[in-house]
Amino acid sequence: MPEQATYTHGHHASVVNSHARRTAKNSAAFLIPHIKPHYRILDVGCGPGSITIDLAQLVPQGSVIGIDAVEDVLSQARELARARFGAVGNVTFQQHDANELPFSDGEFDVVYCHQVLQHVHDPVAILKEMARVTRKGGLVAAREVDYGSLSWYPELPGLDKWEDIHMKVMKLNGAHPKAGRYLKAWAREIGFAPGDITFTWDSWNYQDGDAAIWAQSWSERALRSSYATTSLDTGIATQEDLDYVSDTWRKWGEIEGALIIIPNGEILCRVKEE
């Protein structure tokens, strides 16, 4: 069945540019030690491809396929790959719905998704598809934010307003804003045994310049991304609310010592060898 949930953030430049700053080091460190140079990897929901391309550089004798549901963002990923690799590389990008992966059973050594399961209607079904196309002995890996566990300083009231709107929009869209804490339970639901699941907890820790970049991104996203349009269209927020949130993020990013901690749940699931 095609995806039923609505992607909360959309693909405004403020969103895609933020996602393009992600790397394998800051977003897939838990997976990197398990990757071998000959591996075939599938990156589900790859977005602008920055993590995907990093993974491809870790498998010089292997290959990586990045998939996403939106062709526009895949075009950006292909441009980035050309800039990194030139005309030849071991990474390709394809448009697919993760609910129905067009790959054979056991085709990949590693199937990975980053900040995808929080945005889909049925994360368990997506994980099941990911496991299906992973070889026996291979790894299913996922990393998801838990928006119910964010911490920031200073604690400006406008950021509480931002969080309230964000949680309401995600739930309205059929998404799972606390996905990080549910990853292990979802993996158990599709049949992974406890001994085959490694659950870890990591975070993005944005301070100083990184905090300012995050703040600038959300100052713009609060007014122009799908977060904004959905908020207004559904009555979750008014334009005055969004102006307040945007202005708060801008001011917060200018405060010396500002920081935000964004926790992420992580799972590595080993497909049982029979």
XYZ file of C-alpha atoms in Angstrom:
274
model
C 0.000 0.000 0.000
C 1.370 3.457 -0.876
C 2.412 5.712 1.979
C -0.586 7.147 3.844
C 1.109 9.656 6.145
C 2.004 13.205 5.126
C 5.630 14.264 5.402
C 5.601 16.945 8.091
C 8.614 18.983 7.000
C 8.183 18.950 3.237
C 10.993 19.815 0.838
C 11.389 23.567 1.089
C 15.015 24.627 0.635
C 15.308 25.411 4.364
C 14.519 21.758 5.119
C 16.610 20.117 2.407
C 19.624 22.312 3.139
C 19.447 21.309 6.791
C 19.255 17.624 5.878
C 22.191 17.992 3.492
C 24.446 18.837 6.448
C 24.005 15.319 7.800
C 26.935 12.967 7.402
C 27.586 9.308 8.115
C 29.791 10.423 11.006
C 27.134 12.528 12.749
C 24.108 10.424 11.778
C 25.240 6.813 11.309
C 28.241 6.406 13.621
C 26.560 3.408 15.293
C 26.487 1.603 11.926
C 29.913 2.461 10.490
C 31.971 -0.153 12.448
C 29.801 -2.935 10.996
C 30.263 -1.983 7.331
C 32.724 -3.953 5.175
C 34.283 -2.629 1.935
C 32.390 -5.072 -0.310
C 28.921 -4.495 1.160
C 25.819 -3.670 -0.847
C 23.777 -1.067 1.080
C 20.269 0.325 0.672
C 19.571 3.759 2.176
C 15.799 4.173 2.605
C 14.513 7.761 2.553
C 17.885 9.153 1.533
C 16.777 12.751 0.941
C 19.552 14.932 -0.561
C 22.012 12.034 -0.319
C 24.769 13.368 1.928
C 24.742 10.304 4.216
C 24.257 7.940 1.269
C 27.361 9.238 -0.471
C 29.409 8.951 2.718
C 28.314 5.312 2.995
C 29.335 4.710 -0.614
C 32.846 5.899 0.202
C 33.009 3.209 2.908
C 32.276 0.401 0.413
C 34.736 0.918 -2.467
C 34.256 -2.695 -3.614
C 30.520 -2.564 -2.986
C 27.643 -0.285 -3.888
C 24.902 1.859 -2.375
C 21.394 2.613 -3.589
C 19.579 5.581 -2.084
C 15.807 5.699 -2.449
C 13.288 8.418 -1.747
C 9.662 9.043 -2.669
C 10.349 12.531 -4.061
C 12.150 12.969 -7.374
C 13.169 16.604 -6.793
C 15.284 15.757 -3.771
C 16.814 12.802 -5.629
C 17.961 15.198 -8.339
C 19.888 17.101 -5.689
C 21.383 13.839 -4.430
C 22.562 12.944 -7.938
C 24.154 16.369 -8.327
C 26.015 15.918 -5.050
C 27.209 12.465 -6.143
C 28.527 13.871 -9.411
C 30.361 16.578 -7.488
C 31.955 13.989 -5.185
C 32.637 11.141 -7.616
C 32.548 12.636 -11.087
C 30.934 10.582 -13.847
C 31.679 7.216 -12.215
C 30.688 6.136 -8.744
C 29.261 3.250 -6.759
C 26.113 5.087 -5.663
C 22.793 5.428 -7.470
C 19.493 7.069 -6.536
C 16.026 5.757 -7.349
C 12.467 6.900 -6.675
C 10.515 4.293 -4.692
C 7.946 3.996 -1.910
C 9.484 2.192 1.075
C 6.234 0.335 1.728
C 6.830 -1.693 -1.451
C 10.537 -2.039 -2.124
C 11.209 -3.276 -5.685
C 14.120 -5.487 -4.646
C 14.569 -9.222 -4.237
C 14.597 -10.972 -0.870
C 18.041 -10.810 0.720
C 19.520 -8.466 -1.876
C 21.470 -6.196 0.518
C 24.027 -6.651 3.276
C 22.770 -3.551 5.124
C 19.461 -1.711 4.869
C 19.470 1.606 6.691
C 17.017 4.439 7.264
C 17.543 7.755 8.994
C 14.663 9.904 10.299
C 12.141 8.035 8.155
C 10.060 5.864 10.485
C 8.819 8.866 12.446
C 7.145 10.201 9.301
C 5.359 7.095 8.001
C 1.922 5.690 8.733
C 3.125 2.162 9.550
C 6.767 2.051 10.677
C 6.514 -1.649 11.470
C 5.552 -2.420 7.862
C 8.513 -0.377 6.603
C 10.901 -2.227 8.916
C 9.450 -5.540 7.722
C 10.156 -4.582 4.100
C 13.663 -3.510 5.059
C 14.246 -6.879 6.726
C 12.868 -8.740 3.704
C 15.484 -7.305 1.344
C 18.342 -7.856 3.825
C 20.354 -11.062 3.488
C 20.500 -13.590 6.292
C 23.232 -12.456 8.624
C 22.878 -8.888 7.354
C 21.820 -5.791 9.253
C 18.702 -3.648 9.396
C 19.604 -0.259 10.904
C 17.531 2.768 11.827
C 18.021 6.060 13.656
C 15.106 8.225 14.789
C 14.666 11.427 16.786
C 12.555 11.424 19.925
C 10.882 14.842 19.894
C 9.483 14.188 23.347
C 12.995 14.322 24.833
C 14.554 17.491 23.419
C 16.387 19.877 25.736
C 17.557 23.405 25.041
C 19.046 26.471 26.675
C 17.992 29.197 27.129
C 14.387 28.091 27.659
C 12.555 30.784 25.723
C 8.734 30.452 25.775
C 8.543 30.662 21.990
C 10.404 27.351 21.725
C 7.761 25.668 23.875
C 5.238 27.030 21.383
C 7.299 25.631 18.500
C 7.424 22.193 20.119
C 3.694 22.178 20.830
C 2.855 23.055 17.220
C 5.386 20.553 15.889
C 4.004 17.654 17.927
C 0.430 18.465 16.905
C 1.300 18.724 13.210
C 3.183 15.428 13.225
C 0.336 13.589 14.932
C -2.187 15.116 12.533
C -0.045 13.899 9.634
C -0.132 10.340 10.968
C 3.494 10.476 12.083
C 5.305 9.327 15.239
C 7.159 12.222 16.916
C 8.594 9.983 19.681
C 9.808 7.303 17.272
C 13.253 7.044 18.843
C 11.987 5.324 21.968
C 9.847 2.838 20.016
C 12.484 1.402 17.674
C 13.290 -1.683 19.735
C 9.615 -2.494 20.280
C 8.913 -2.136 16.556
C 11.803 -4.473 15.736
C 10.436 -7.042 18.182
C 7.016 -6.716 16.556
C 8.312 -7.926 13.197
C 9.997 -10.931 14.769
C 13.544 -9.954 15.697
C 14.626 -11.771 18.858
C 15.989 -9.676 21.752
C 19.460 -11.106 21.219
C 19.460 -9.972 17.600
C 18.674 -6.312 18.423
C 21.180 -3.752 19.646
C 19.516 -0.556 20.839
C 21.585 2.548 21.540
C 20.807 6.157 22.391
C 22.778 9.040 20.925
C 22.134 12.712 20.268
C 22.918 15.694 18.136
C 24.493 18.261 20.437
C 24.317 21.662 18.770
C 26.228 24.504 20.388
C 27.733 27.807 19.250
C 27.887 27.866 15.443
C 25.927 24.636 15.062
C 23.164 26.018 17.283
C 23.045 29.191 15.205
C 22.698 27.166 11.995
C 19.889 25.073 13.500
C 18.132 28.217 14.702
C 18.410 29.918 11.311
C 16.980 26.845 9.625
C 13.966 26.686 11.931
C 13.440 30.430 11.816
C 12.851 29.996 8.083
C 11.063 26.642 8.284
C 8.575 28.044 10.785
C 7.322 30.388 8.063
C 7.880 28.558 4.773
C 8.011 24.782 5.160
C 5.137 22.297 5.313
C 5.258 22.710 9.095
C 3.968 26.240 8.495
C 1.413 25.542 5.768
C -0.126 22.592 7.624
C -0.267 24.590 10.845
C -2.168 27.369 9.127
C -4.419 25.192 6.963
C -5.595 23.115 9.913
C -5.888 25.911 12.455
C -3.184 24.449 14.707
C -1.429 27.820 14.591
C -2.059 31.341 13.380
C 0.309 33.460 11.337
C 0.970 35.421 14.523
C 1.995 32.165 16.245
C 4.381 31.263 13.442
C 5.892 34.751 13.348
C 6.468 34.450 17.102
C 8.126 31.030 16.735
C 10.304 32.188 13.854
C 11.414 35.318 15.687
C 12.157 33.288 18.824
C 14.397 30.888 16.923
C 16.242 33.814 15.364
C 16.802 35.480 18.739
C 17.732 32.181 20.403
C 20.426 31.527 17.797
C 22.030 34.878 18.563
C 22.384 34.210 22.311
C 25.865 33.286 23.484
C 25.844 29.813 25.024
C 22.667 28.638 23.276
C 22.512 24.868 22.881
C 20.048 22.166 21.921
C 20.257 18.423 22.575
C 18.299 16.249 20.127
C 18.166 12.593 21.280
C 18.055 9.757 18.777
C 17.204 6.103 19.286
C 19.251 3.680 17.179
C 18.783 0.020 16.326
C 20.961 -2.601 14.675
C 18.994 -5.762 13.914
C 20.805 -8.889 12.734
C 18.740 -11.001 10.337
C 18.881 -14.540 11.658
C 20.833 -17.110 9.672
C 18.907 -20.329 9.231
